[in-house]
Each structure stands twice: as structure tokens, then as C-alpha cells.
Amino acid sequence: MDLNFNKNEDYNKLLVSDLRKRFVKVKLGGGKKRIDKHHEKGKMTARERIDYLLDPKAKSIEIGAFAGENMYAEHGGCPSGGVVIKIGYIKGKQCVVVANDATVKAGAWFPITGKKNLRAQEIAIENKLPIIYLVDSAGVYLPMQDEIFPDKEHFGRIFRNNAIMSSMGITQISAVMGSCVAGGAYLPIMSDEAIIVDKTASIFLAGSYLVKAAIGESIDNETLGGATTHCEISGVIDYKAKDDKDALNKIKFIVDKIGDYEKAGFSKTESFPPKEKEDDIFGILPKERNAQYDMLEIIKRLVDNSEFEQYKEGYGKTILTGYARIDGWAVGIVANQRKLVKTNTGEMQFGGVIYNDSADKSARFIANCNQKKIPLIFLQDVTGFMVGSKSEHAGIIKDGAKMVNAVSNSVVPKFTIIIGNSYGAGNYAMCGKAYDPRLIVAWPSAELAVMSGNSAAKVLLQIETASLKKRGEKITPEKEAELFDKIKSRYDAQVSPYYAAARIWTDAVINPLDTRTWISMGIEAADHAPIQKKFNMGVLQV
């Protein structure tokens, strides 16, 4: 181990430590006082409900834990988007679980809450996974109703998706465990089966105050829409539960009876850990964003037995392509090589840059994986496509388009891990969020942006100084340095992996050592959904 390795290791482990601290804070939701009040009502918190529902000691992954981070400060914040979502196992069956966090504004829906709920439904639809809703919500957050209520990807889309999933045969089970009002009342009733907790839960289109104001009727909420009303009079709800645990036990009982699923048939064998020490990832991954390193060494610490069979190893060397297994699942890996490489003609190519030959190789490899029904893993550390006259004359736009076309039309499930840089069109070609990865996660070392902070700050500085000079201001070197630092600081905040996670551009920021679990559970989920389409690249200027 050299000094540089040790410096990298210290730096990356500090990033993971920061990740853990952030997660501890997020898990508190609306804060300890609100959690205590929740318990005083005899209710479990959203996370306690999910933990009780999921099989003990079984693996699970959380979607969107940092959703809403540092957003809506003027409204008091919205930790985790006011909803907790996990993919885990109930009676051995893989499920998506969605639980409103009533400690955050009584579980009200902010714009990011809607986006996060839709992401959960998208995962269930793509993978044909059963989805469980634990409802405890005051409905739309009225001060921001214009940003959550009327548009295509807003609140109403949830109920549209309920109907679509029902037609697809995807199991949906709801438990009303607190407030469930107005439009939100449709979600549990559009599920296949619904449970309500006696005395602490209610469901109605309008509460007692609104009923009084609208039609003059005086009635209490329990009589209006409590468990007894909906289980014995209206017939709206299927099961009455005496408390939270009873409701969750009923869900377990129902899920346990679900039949087996038709499988996509991805190759699965016995799982083996990597032979290379996984923890070495922290020392291999450089602290400096522009430093060179060998991505092959990262791959060896992610795949079973550290075995990686390269495809076209000597061609298009700035992207590594090849076959491996992760937790027993066969995968095709497309990874940006981050070290300076030499071509057969003696030309040097910069690591992390996509050249004509690497784009061409990747497109061919993606087509091969589609033909063989092998899920694709994209490991991103990319600064973009190569620029300049040589690349343009060689048709870099055409070769890049071929790669983007292959990624876009791929029918096997795709999974994206953002390890380092994810800049510009490189993000697109390496299966960024716009290209429908089944799951997309970032390591704490990741950055997502049109370009790096330094490059962007230099461009923005030129624009800013030109504008100031036009107004007659004199720009001294000191003033220029001050402007640069201010611009870069603002831009750097936007390229943070947590900024991306807050807006659900990624599903999570994860410890690199959890990568194998995310990929394995993701492929297992995808195996629930047989591939219906054929791979077709369409029209190409080859």
C-alpha cells in the first residue's frame, strides 16, 4: 500500500461516514418530539411499520432516503419527501413498500412526495412487483397545491397507476393506518385489498369540518369514516385491524398466499464473494476528480470471484466491456476506464473520455447482451465525449449516437452506478436517469452535472465579467478570483450526489460496499417481468 492509497482511503471513508450521519438524521423524519407524539397515539412510525412488515434479517434497499434534502426550507423542510420506500421481502416474496411519514407535516404531499411515490410505482410496474401502501397522510400540502395537484406527473397520476397496475395483475395492498382524506382516499380503495386500523385511522372525501361547512351536517370523523363505518356499513374496506401490528400481520398473511411469478429467466448460479478485498475500493478511488486510476481494479472488487471476461479488450480502451456475475447473476458490464490508455497505433487516450472506438465497442456489446438476455450494469466515471477536429472528422457524433441508440433501445434491465464524474452527454450514453435504468445509485464520490465545477465556473466567470465590464466596472484580479470562488461554490453545491438524490435524479447515495446488494436485488426484481419486446436499433447512420 502506498501513501496515495492511504490518502484516498481516508478521504473516501470520510465520505461514507458523512453518508451515515446524514442517514441517521433523515431517519428521524419530523423529529423526536413528533415521533413521541406519534407513539402516544398508539401508532408506529413509518420506519417502524416497514421494519415490522419486512422479514427479519433479510436484505432490503431504501429508495429516495435523501429526497427533499435542503428543499422547502421556507415550509419547514420535508425529510425523505415525507414518505419511506423500501424494496424488501415479506414472507420471502420481494415487494415494494410505501409508508407515509406522518411525523412530517402530518404526511402531507409536497411536490417531491408525489415524485417519490410515482418512482415507487414505476419500480413496481417495470418489475411487476407487489406493492404495499401504508397510508397515514393529510393529503396534498395546500400551500404548494399548484405544484402537486394538476399536472400529468402530479398527485392524480398515482390513482391512474393504481388502475394500470390492477389491469397488469400487479398485487396492491393498502393499510389505512391514520388519516386518509380527499383525493388520497382513492389510493387504498383502488388497491386490490384494503385494511383499516380501528379508532386511529379514518378515510373520507371530506372531514367533519368541511362537511359542516359544505352541507351543514354535524358529524364526528369516526362516525363519518372510521373503521366500523367502512367495514360494516359502507363496505369500502375489507379488513378491520385492532392496531398497527394487527394490520401489518394481516398484510403478511395475504402476501404469504400470493402464487409464484413468471420469470424473465436471467442466468443465476451460486454466489461467490470477490477474491480481491472489497474494502480496497476506498484506496483505489482517487480523491482528486481528474486523477487517473484503473477501473478494472474496481470491477474486480464488485464481481463474483473477481472474474471479468473482457469483450474487445484491445479495442476502444476508454470503456471496459465484459461479462461477469454479481451475487450469482450473470451481468454485462459497461464501465468508463479512468486511466490513460495507448491505442494500437500508439495514440494516447484520456481516461474517462468516450472516443469513437469505445462508443462503437459499447454499442456492439450492448446488442450482444440483449441477444443473450443478460442484464447490463453501467459504471459511470465519465467526463463526456472526445472533442476536437480529429474526433469530429472521424464522426464522433455518429458513433456516440450509435451508443445512445443501443442504450435507449435495450430491452434487458439496466442498472447504473455513478462512481465518480457524470458529466454532459457522457451521463446520457452511460445510461443516466433519462434512459430508464431499473435502479440508479451514486457513491458519495459522485458528481452529476453538464460539466465539472472548474470548467463551468470558468465559463460562467467569462459571462459575468463581460457583463460587469459592459456596465463600466473595473475587474481586478482580486475581484475576478472572488467572483470565481463564488460561482464555483454555487455550482459545486448543485453537482453534489445529495443534490441529485434530493430531486430523485438518483434512487440513493450508497456505501460502495453495498453495490453488490443493490444490483443483486435489482436483477431479482427484474426477473419478475419477462421481456416482451425485441431489441431493435432502428435507423442508424452506421
Coordinates of C-alpha atoms in Angstrom, one line a residue:
M1 CA 0.0 0.0 0.0
D2 CA 1.4 3.4 -0.9
L3 CA 0.9 6.8 0.6
N4 CA -1.6 7.8 -2.2
F5 CA -3.7 4.7 -1.5
N6 CA -3.9 5.7 2.2
K7 CA -4.9 9.3 1.4
N8 CA -7.6 8.1 -0.9
E9 CA -8.8 5.6 1.7
D10 CA -9.1 8.2 4.4
Y11 CA -10.9 10.6 2.1
N12 CA -13.4 8.1 0.8
K13 CA -14.1 6.6 4.2
L14 CA -14.8 10.1 5.5
L15 CA -17.4 10.5 2.7
V16 CA -19.1 7.2 3.8
S17 CA -19.0 8.5 7.4
D18 CA -20.8 11.6 6.3
L19 CA -23.3 9.5 4.4
R20 CA -24.1 7.5 7.6
K21 CA -24.5 10.8 9.6
R22 CA -26.9 12.2 7.0
F23 CA -28.9 9.0 7.1
V24 CA -29.2 9.0 10.9
K25 CA -30.6 12.5 10.7
V26 CA -33.0 11.6 7.9
K27 CA -34.4 8.6 9.8
L28 CA -35.7 11.0 12.5
G29 CA -38.3 12.3 10.0
G30 CA -40.1 15.2 11.6
G31 CA -38.0 15.0 14.7
K32 CA -38.0 13.1 18.1
K33 CA -40.9 15.2 19.6
R34 CA -43.2 14.3 16.7
I35 CA -42.2 10.7 16.9
D36 CA -43.0 10.7 20.7
K37 CA -46.4 12.2 19.9
H38 CA -47.0 9.5 17.3
H39 CA -46.2 6.8 19.8
E40 CA -48.5 8.5 22.4
K41 CA -51.4 7.9 20.0
G42 CA -50.6 4.2 19.9
K43 CA -49.1 4.4 16.4
M44 CA -45.9 3.1 15.0
T45 CA -43.7 5.4 12.8
A46 CA -43.4 4.8 9.1
R47 CA -40.0 3.2 9.5
E48 CA -41.1 1.0 12.4
R49 CA -44.1 -0.2 10.4
I50 CA -41.8 -1.2 7.5
D51 CA -39.3 -2.9 9.7
Y52 CA -42.1 -4.9 11.4
L53 CA -43.6 -5.8 8.0
L54 CA -40.4 -7.0 6.3
D55 CA -38.8 -10.3 7.0
P56 CA -36.2 -10.0 9.8
K57 CA -32.6 -10.4 8.8
A58 CA -33.5 -10.3 5.1
K59 CA -31.8 -7.7 2.9
S60 CA -33.6 -4.5 1.9
I61 CA -32.8 -1.3 0.0
E62 CA -34.3 2.1 0.5
I63 CA -35.4 4.3 -2.4
G64 CA -35.1 8.1 -2.1
A65 CA -33.9 8.3 1.5
F66 CA -32.5 11.8 0.8
A67 CA -35.5 13.1 -1.3
G68 CA -36.3 16.6 -0.3
E69 CA -33.0 17.3 1.5
N70 CA -32.4 21.1 1.8
M71 CA -35.6 21.8 -0.1
Y72 CA -38.7 23.6 1.1
A73 CA -36.8 25.4 4.0
E74 CA -39.5 28.1 4.0
H75 CA -42.1 25.4 4.7
G76 CA -40.1 23.7 7.4
G77 CA -38.5 21.1 5.2
C78 CA -39.6 17.7 4.0
P79 CA -37.2 14.9 5.2
S80 CA -37.2 11.9 2.9
G81 CA -40.0 13.6 1.0
G82 CA -42.4 12.7 3.8
V83 CA -42.6 9.1 2.7
V84 CA -40.4 6.0 3.3
I85 CA -40.0 3.5 0.4
K86 CA -38.2 0.2 0.6
I87 CA -37.7 -2.9 -1.6
G88 CA -37.6 -5.9 0.7
Y89 CA -39.1 -9.3 1.4
I90 CA -42.5 -10.2 3.0
K91 CA -42.8 -13.9 3.7
G92 CA -39.9 -14.5 1.3
K93 CA -41.6 -12.5 -1.5
Q94 CA -39.9 -9.4 -2.9
C95 CA -42.2 -6.4 -2.6
V96 CA -42.2 -2.6 -2.7
V97 CA -43.4 -1.0 0.5
V98 CA -44.5 2.7 0.6
A99 CA -45.2 4.3 4.0
N100 CA -46.3 7.9 4.6
D101 CA -44.3 9.6 7.4
A102 CA -47.0 11.3 9.5
T103 CA -44.2 13.0 11.6
V104 CA -43.5 15.2 8.6
K105 CA -46.4 17.7 8.1
A106 CA -48.9 15.0 9.1
G107 CA -47.8 13.0 6.0
A108 CA -48.9 15.8 3.6
W109 CA -47.8 15.6 0.0
F110 CA -45.2 18.0 -1.2
P111 CA -44.1 18.1 -4.9
I112 CA -41.2 15.8 -4.1
T113 CA -43.6 13.4 -2.2
G114 CA -45.5 12.9 -5.4
K115 CA -42.4 12.4 -7.5
K116 CA -41.1 9.8 -5.0
N117 CA -44.4 7.9 -4.8
L118 CA -44.5 7.8 -8.6
R119 CA -41.0 6.4 -8.6
A120 CA -42.1 3.6 -6.3
Q121 CA -45.0 2.8 -8.6
E122 CA -42.7 2.9 -11.6
I123 CA -40.4 0.3 -10.0
A124 CA -43.4 -1.9 -9.2
I125 CA -44.7 -1.6 -12.8
E126 CA -41.4 -2.2 -14.5
N127 CA -40.6 -5.2 -12.4
K128 CA -44.2 -6.5 -11.8
L129 CA -43.5 -6.4 -8.0
P130 CA -46.3 -6.5 -5.4
I131 CA -46.6 -3.0 -3.8
I132 CA -47.8 -2.3 -0.3
Y133 CA -49.1 1.1 0.8
L134 CA -49.1 2.1 4.5
V135 CA -51.4 5.2 4.4
D136 CA -51.1 7.9 7.0
S137 CA -51.5 11.2 5.2
A138 CA -53.3 14.5 5.4
G139 CA -53.3 14.7 1.6
V140 CA -51.9 17.5 -0.6
Y141 CA -49.8 20.2 1.1
L142 CA -52.1 23.1 0.4
P143 CA -49.6 26.0 0.3
M144 CA -47.9 24.2 -2.7
Q145 CA -51.0 22.7 -4.3
D146 CA -50.2 24.2 -7.6
E147 CA -47.0 22.2 -7.8
I148 CA -48.5 18.8 -6.8
F149 CA -52.2 18.7 -7.9
P150 CA -53.0 19.3 -11.6
D151 CA -50.2 18.2 -13.9
K152 CA -49.5 14.8 -15.6
E153 CA -46.9 13.7 -13.2
H154 CA -48.6 15.0 -10.1
F155 CA -50.9 13.6 -7.4
G156 CA -53.6 12.2 -9.8
R157 CA -51.1 10.1 -11.6
I158 CA -50.9 7.9 -8.5
F159 CA -54.5 6.7 -8.9
R160 CA -54.1 6.3 -12.7
N161 CA -51.2 4.0 -11.9
N162 CA -53.3 2.1 -9.4
A163 CA -55.7 1.3 -12.2
I164 CA -52.9 0.4 -14.7
M165 CA -51.2 -2.0 -12.2
S166 CA -54.5 -3.6 -11.4
S167 CA -55.0 -4.4 -15.1
M168 CA -51.5 -5.8 -15.3
G169 CA -52.2 -8.2 -12.4
I170 CA -49.7 -6.5 -10.0
T171 CA -50.8 -7.1 -6.4
Q172 CA -51.6 -3.9 -4.5
I173 CA -52.5 -4.0 -0.8
S174 CA -53.2 -0.9 1.3
A175 CA -53.4 -0.4 5.1
V176 CA -55.1 2.8 6.3
M177 CA -53.2 3.5 9.5
G178 CA -54.0 7.1 10.1
S179 CA -55.6 10.0 8.1
C180 CA -56.6 9.3 4.5
V181 CA -58.6 12.2 3.1
A182 CA -59.9 13.8 -0.1
G183 CA -58.3 12.5 -3.3
G184 CA -55.9 10.4 -1.3
A185 CA -58.9 8.2 -0.2
Y186 CA -58.9 6.7 -3.7
L187 CA -55.5 5.0 -3.3
P188 CA -56.5 2.3 -0.8
I189 CA -59.8 1.7 -2.5
M190 CA -58.1 1.3 -5.9
S191 CA -55.8 -1.3 -4.4
D192 CA -56.8 -5.0 -4.5
E193 CA -57.4 -5.3 -0.8
A194 CA -57.6 -2.7 2.0
I195 CA -57.2 -2.8 5.8
I196 CA -58.1 -0.1 8.3
V197 CA -56.9 0.3 11.9
D198 CA -59.7 0.8 14.4
K199 CA -60.0 4.1 16.2
T200 CA -56.7 5.6 14.9
A201 CA -57.5 5.6 11.2
S202 CA -60.2 7.2 9.1
I203 CA -61.0 7.6 5.4
F204 CA -63.3 10.1 3.7
L205 CA -63.5 12.5 0.9
A206 CA -64.2 15.4 3.3
G207 CA -63.7 15.6 7.1
S208 CA -66.3 16.7 9.6
Y209 CA -65.4 20.4 9.4
L210 CA -65.7 20.5 5.7
V211 CA -68.9 18.5 5.7
K212 CA -70.3 21.0 8.2
A213 CA -69.3 23.9 6.0
A214 CA -70.4 22.4 2.8
I215 CA -73.8 20.8 3.6
G216 CA -74.5 21.8 7.3
E217 CA -74.3 18.3 8.6
S218 CA -72.8 17.8 12.1
I219 CA -70.9 14.5 12.4
D220 CA -67.7 13.3 14.1
N221 CA -64.9 11.9 12.0
E222 CA -65.1 8.3 13.5
T223 CA -68.8 8.0 12.5
L224 CA -68.1 9.7 9.2
G225 CA -65.3 7.4 8.1
G226 CA -63.8 5.3 10.8
A227 CA -63.1 1.5 10.7
T228 CA -66.6 0.4 11.9
T229 CA -68.3 2.6 9.3
H230 CA -66.3 1.3 6.4
C231 CA -66.1 -2.3 7.4
E232 CA -69.7 -2.8 8.5
I233 CA -71.8 -0.1 6.8
S234 CA -70.2 1.2 3.5
G235 CA -68.2 -2.0 2.7
V236 CA -65.4 0.2 1.4
I237 CA -62.7 -1.6 3.5
D238 CA -62.1 -5.3 3.5
Y239 CA -60.4 -5.9 6.9
K240 CA -60.6 -4.2 10.3
A241 CA -57.4 -4.3 12.5
K242 CA -57.2 -3.6 16.2
D243 CA -53.8 -1.8 16.0
D244 CA -50.9 -1.2 13.7
K245 CA -49.2 -4.6 14.3
D246 CA -52.5 -6.4 13.6
A247 CA -52.9 -4.6 10.3
L248 CA -49.3 -5.4 9.3
N249 CA -49.8 -9.1 10.3
K250 CA -52.8 -9.2 8.0
I251 CA -50.7 -7.9 5.2
K252 CA -48.1 -10.7 5.9
F253 CA -50.9 -13.2 5.9
I254 CA -52.2 -12.0 2.5
V255 CA -48.8 -11.8 0.8
D256 CA -47.9 -15.3 2.0
K257 CA -50.7 -16.6 -0.2
I258 CA -49.6 -14.9 -3.5
G259 CA -48.7 -17.5 -6.1
D260 CA -45.3 -17.8 -7.8
Y261 CA -44.4 -15.4 -10.7
E262 CA -43.5 -16.0 -14.3
K263 CA -39.8 -15.4 -14.5
A264 CA -37.7 -13.5 -17.1
G265 CA -35.1 -16.2 -16.9
F266 CA -31.9 -14.3 -16.2
S267 CA -29.0 -16.6 -15.5
K268 CA -28.4 -17.3 -11.8
T269 CA -25.8 -19.6 -10.2
E270 CA -24.2 -19.9 -6.8
S271 CA -23.0 -16.6 -5.4
F272 CA -19.3 -16.1 -4.5
P273 CA -17.7 -13.0 -2.9
P274 CA -14.9 -11.2 -4.8
K275 CA -11.5 -12.7 -4.3
E276 CA -10.0 -9.2 -4.2
K277 CA -10.6 -7.3 -0.9
E278 CA -13.7 -5.2 -1.4
D279 CA -12.6 -2.6 1.1
D280 CA -9.7 -1.7 -1.2
I281 CA -12.2 0.3 -3.3
F282 CA -11.7 3.2 -0.9
G283 CA -8.0 3.3 -1.6
I284 CA -8.2 2.8 -5.3
L285 CA -10.8 5.5 -5.9
P286 CA -8.8 8.8 -6.1
K287 CA -9.5 11.9 -4.0
E288 CA -8.9 14.2 -7.0
R289 CA -11.6 14.2 -9.6
N290 CA -9.2 14.3 -12.6
A291 CA -6.8 11.7 -11.3
Q292 CA -6.2 8.5 -13.3
Y293 CA -7.0 5.0 -11.9
D294 CA -7.7 1.6 -13.2
M295 CA -11.5 0.9 -13.3
L296 CA -10.7 -2.8 -13.8
E297 CA -9.5 -2.9 -10.2
I298 CA -12.9 -1.6 -9.0
I299 CA -14.7 -4.2 -11.1
K300 CA -12.6 -7.0 -9.6
R301 CA -13.9 -5.9 -6.2
L302 CA -17.6 -6.0 -7.2
V303 CA -17.9 -9.2 -9.2
D304 CA -18.0 -12.9 -8.1
N305 CA -14.6 -14.5 -7.7
S306 CA -13.2 -11.2 -9.1
E307 CA -13.7 -12.8 -12.6
F308 CA -14.3 -10.4 -15.5
E309 CA -14.1 -11.6 -19.1
Q310 CA -13.4 -8.6 -21.3
Y311 CA -15.1 -8.1 -24.7
K312 CA -12.8 -6.5 -27.3
E313 CA -10.2 -5.9 -24.6
G314 CA -7.6 -4.4 -27.0
Y315 CA -10.1 -2.0 -28.8
G316 CA -11.9 1.1 -27.6
K317 CA -9.9 1.0 -24.3
T318 CA -11.5 4.1 -22.6
I319 CA -14.6 1.9 -22.0
L320 CA -14.3 -1.6 -20.4
T321 CA -16.9 -4.1 -21.6
G322 CA -17.3 -7.7 -20.5
Y323 CA -19.2 -10.4 -18.7
A324 CA -19.2 -11.3 -15.0
R325 CA -21.5 -12.5 -12.2
I326 CA -22.7 -10.5 -9.3
D327 CA -24.2 -12.5 -6.4
G328 CA -24.6 -15.3 -8.9
W329 CA -26.5 -13.2 -11.5
A330 CA -24.9 -13.0 -15.0
V331 CA -24.2 -9.4 -16.0
G332 CA -22.7 -7.4 -18.8
I333 CA -20.6 -4.5 -17.6
V334 CA -20.0 -1.2 -19.4
A335 CA -17.5 0.9 -17.4
N336 CA -15.5 4.0 -18.1
Q337 CA -11.8 3.3 -17.9
R338 CA -10.2 6.1 -16.0
K339 CA -6.6 5.6 -16.7
L340 CA -4.6 7.0 -19.7
V341 CA -4.5 4.3 -22.3
K342 CA -2.5 3.7 -25.5
T343 CA -4.1 2.5 -28.8
N344 CA -2.5 0.0 -31.1
T345 CA -1.4 3.0 -33.3
G346 CA 0.5 4.5 -30.3
E347 CA -2.0 7.3 -29.7
M348 CA -2.7 8.1 -26.1
Q349 CA -6.4 8.5 -25.0
F350 CA -7.6 10.2 -21.8
G351 CA -9.3 8.1 -19.2
G352 CA -13.0 8.9 -18.6
V353 CA -13.5 10.2 -22.1
I354 CA -15.6 8.4 -24.7
Y355 CA -13.8 8.1 -28.1
N356 CA -15.2 6.9 -31.4
D357 CA -13.9 3.3 -30.9
S358 CA -15.1 3.0 -27.3
A359 CA -18.6 4.2 -28.3
D360 CA -18.7 1.7 -31.2
K361 CA -17.5 -1.1 -29.0
S362 CA -20.1 -0.3 -26.3
A363 CA -23.0 -0.3 -28.8
R364 CA -21.9 -3.7 -30.1
F365 CA -21.6 -5.1 -26.6
I366 CA -25.0 -3.8 -25.5
A367 CA -26.5 -5.5 -28.6
N368 CA -24.8 -8.8 -27.6
C369 CA -26.2 -8.6 -24.1
N370 CA -29.7 -8.0 -25.5
Q371 CA -29.3 -11.1 -27.7
K372 CA -28.2 -13.2 -24.8
K373 CA -30.7 -11.8 -22.3
I374 CA -28.0 -10.6 -19.9
P375 CA -28.8 -7.6 -17.6
L376 CA -26.5 -4.5 -18.1
I377 CA -24.5 -2.7 -15.4
F378 CA -23.1 0.8 -16.2
L379 CA -20.3 2.0 -14.0
Q380 CA -20.0 5.8 -14.6
D381 CA -16.9 7.9 -14.2
V382 CA -17.2 9.9 -17.4
T383 CA -16.3 13.5 -18.4
G384 CA -18.0 13.2 -21.8
F385 CA -17.2 12.5 -25.5
M386 CA -13.9 13.4 -27.1
V387 CA -13.9 16.9 -28.8
G388 CA -11.7 18.5 -31.4
S389 CA -11.3 18.3 -35.2
K390 CA -9.9 14.7 -35.2
S391 CA -12.9 13.3 -33.4
E392 CA -15.4 15.4 -35.4
H393 CA -13.9 14.4 -38.7
A394 CA -14.0 10.7 -37.6
G395 CA -17.7 11.0 -36.8
I396 CA -17.8 11.1 -33.0
I397 CA -21.4 12.4 -33.1
K398 CA -22.4 9.4 -35.3
D399 CA -20.6 6.9 -33.1
G400 CA -21.9 8.5 -29.9
A401 CA -25.4 8.4 -31.4
K402 CA -25.0 4.7 -32.1
M403 CA -24.1 4.1 -28.4
V404 CA -27.0 6.2 -27.2
N405 CA -29.3 4.4 -29.6
A406 CA -28.2 1.0 -28.2
V407 CA -28.8 2.1 -24.6
S408 CA -32.2 3.6 -25.4
N409 CA -33.5 0.6 -27.2
S410 CA -32.0 -2.0 -24.9
V411 CA -34.8 -4.4 -23.6
V412 CA -32.8 -6.1 -20.9
P413 CA -32.8 -4.4 -17.5
K414 CA -30.2 -1.8 -16.9
F415 CA -28.6 -0.6 -13.7
T416 CA -26.4 2.4 -13.3
I417 CA -23.8 3.1 -10.6
I418 CA -22.3 6.6 -10.6
I419 CA -18.9 6.2 -9.1
G420 CA -17.2 9.5 -9.9
N421 CA -17.9 12.0 -12.7
S422 CA -21.1 12.0 -14.6
Y423 CA -20.8 15.0 -17.0
G424 CA -22.7 16.1 -20.1
A425 CA -23.6 13.6 -22.9
G426 CA -21.4 11.0 -21.1
N427 CA -24.2 10.8 -18.5
Y428 CA -26.7 10.0 -21.3
A429 CA -24.5 7.5 -23.1
M430 CA -23.7 5.6 -19.9
C431 CA -27.4 5.2 -19.1
G432 CA -28.3 8.2 -17.0
K433 CA -31.8 8.6 -15.4
A434 CA -33.3 9.7 -18.7
Y435 CA -32.5 6.2 -20.2
D436 CA -34.7 4.2 -17.8
P437 CA -32.3 2.2 -15.6
R438 CA -34.3 0.0 -13.3
L439 CA -32.2 1.4 -10.5
I440 CA -29.7 4.3 -10.5
V441 CA -27.5 5.0 -7.5
A442 CA -24.5 7.2 -6.7
W443 CA -21.4 6.6 -4.5
P444 CA -20.6 9.6 -2.1
S445 CA -17.7 10.4 -4.5
A446 CA -20.1 11.0 -7.4
E447 CA -20.8 14.3 -9.3
L448 CA -23.6 14.9 -11.8
A449 CA -23.6 18.0 -14.0
V450 CA -23.3 19.3 -17.5
M451 CA -19.6 19.8 -16.8
S452 CA -17.1 19.9 -13.9
G453 CA -17.2 22.7 -11.3
N454 CA -13.9 24.2 -12.6
S455 CA -14.9 24.2 -16.2
A456 CA -18.4 25.6 -15.6
A457 CA -17.1 28.3 -13.2
K458 CA -14.6 29.4 -15.8
V459 CA -17.3 29.7 -18.5
L460 CA -19.8 31.5 -16.1
L461 CA -17.0 33.8 -14.9
Q462 CA -16.3 34.9 -18.5
I463 CA -20.0 35.7 -18.9
E464 CA -20.2 37.5 -15.6
T465 CA -17.1 39.6 -16.1
A466 CA -18.1 40.6 -19.6
S467 CA -21.4 41.8 -18.3
L468 CA -19.8 43.8 -15.5
K469 CA -17.3 45.4 -17.9
K470 CA -20.2 46.5 -20.2
R471 CA -21.6 48.3 -17.2
G472 CA -18.3 50.1 -16.8
E473 CA -17.0 48.2 -13.8
K474 CA -13.3 47.5 -13.5
I475 CA -12.4 43.9 -12.8
T476 CA -9.2 43.5 -10.8
P477 CA -7.5 40.1 -10.4
E478 CA -8.7 40.0 -6.8
K479 CA -12.3 40.8 -7.9
E480 CA -12.1 38.1 -10.6
A481 CA -10.8 35.5 -8.0
E482 CA -13.7 36.4 -5.7
L483 CA -16.2 36.0 -8.4
F484 CA -14.8 32.7 -9.5
D485 CA -14.9 31.3 -5.9
K486 CA -18.5 32.5 -5.5
I487 CA -19.6 31.0 -8.8
K488 CA -17.8 27.7 -8.2
S489 CA -19.2 27.3 -4.7
R490 CA -22.7 27.7 -6.0
Y491 CA -22.1 25.3 -8.9
D492 CA -20.4 22.7 -6.7
A493 CA -23.4 22.5 -4.4
Q494 CA -25.5 21.5 -7.4
V495 CA -23.2 18.7 -8.6
S496 CA -23.2 17.0 -5.2
P497 CA -24.7 13.5 -5.1
Y498 CA -27.0 14.6 -2.4
Y499 CA -28.4 17.5 -4.5
A500 CA -29.2 14.8 -7.2
A501 CA -30.7 12.4 -4.6
A502 CA -32.8 15.2 -3.1
R503 CA -34.5 15.6 -6.5
I504 CA -34.7 11.8 -7.2
W505 CA -32.3 12.1 -10.2
T506 CA -30.9 9.0 -8.5
D507 CA -32.5 6.4 -6.2
A508 CA -29.9 6.6 -3.5
V509 CA -26.5 7.6 -2.3
I510 CA -24.9 4.3 -1.2
N511 CA -21.8 2.9 0.5
P512 CA -19.7 1.4 -2.3
L513 CA -19.7 -1.8 -0.3
D514 CA -23.5 -2.1 -0.7
T515 CA -23.3 -2.0 -4.5
R516 CA -23.5 -5.8 -4.9
T517 CA -26.7 -5.9 -2.8
W518 CA -28.4 -3.2 -4.9
I519 CA -27.5 -4.9 -8.2
S520 CA -28.5 -8.4 -7.0
M521 CA -31.9 -7.2 -5.6
G522 CA -32.4 -5.1 -8.7
I523 CA -31.9 -8.1 -11.0
E524 CA -34.1 -10.3 -8.8
A525 CA -36.8 -7.7 -9.1
A526 CA -36.4 -7.5 -12.9
D527 CA -36.6 -11.3 -13.1
H528 CA -40.3 -10.9 -12.1
A529 CA -41.0 -9.3 -15.5
P530 CA -40.5 -11.4 -18.7
I531 CA -39.1 -9.4 -21.6
Q532 CA -41.9 -8.7 -24.1
K533 CA -40.1 -6.6 -26.7
K534 CA -37.3 -7.5 -29.2
F535 CA -34.1 -5.4 -29.3
N536 CA -34.2 -3.2 -32.4
M537 CA -31.7 -0.4 -33.1
G538 CA -34.0 1.3 -35.7
V539 CA -32.4 3.5 -38.4
L540 CA -28.7 4.2 -38.0
Q541 CA -26.0 6.0 -39.9
V542 CA -23.5 3.2 -39.5

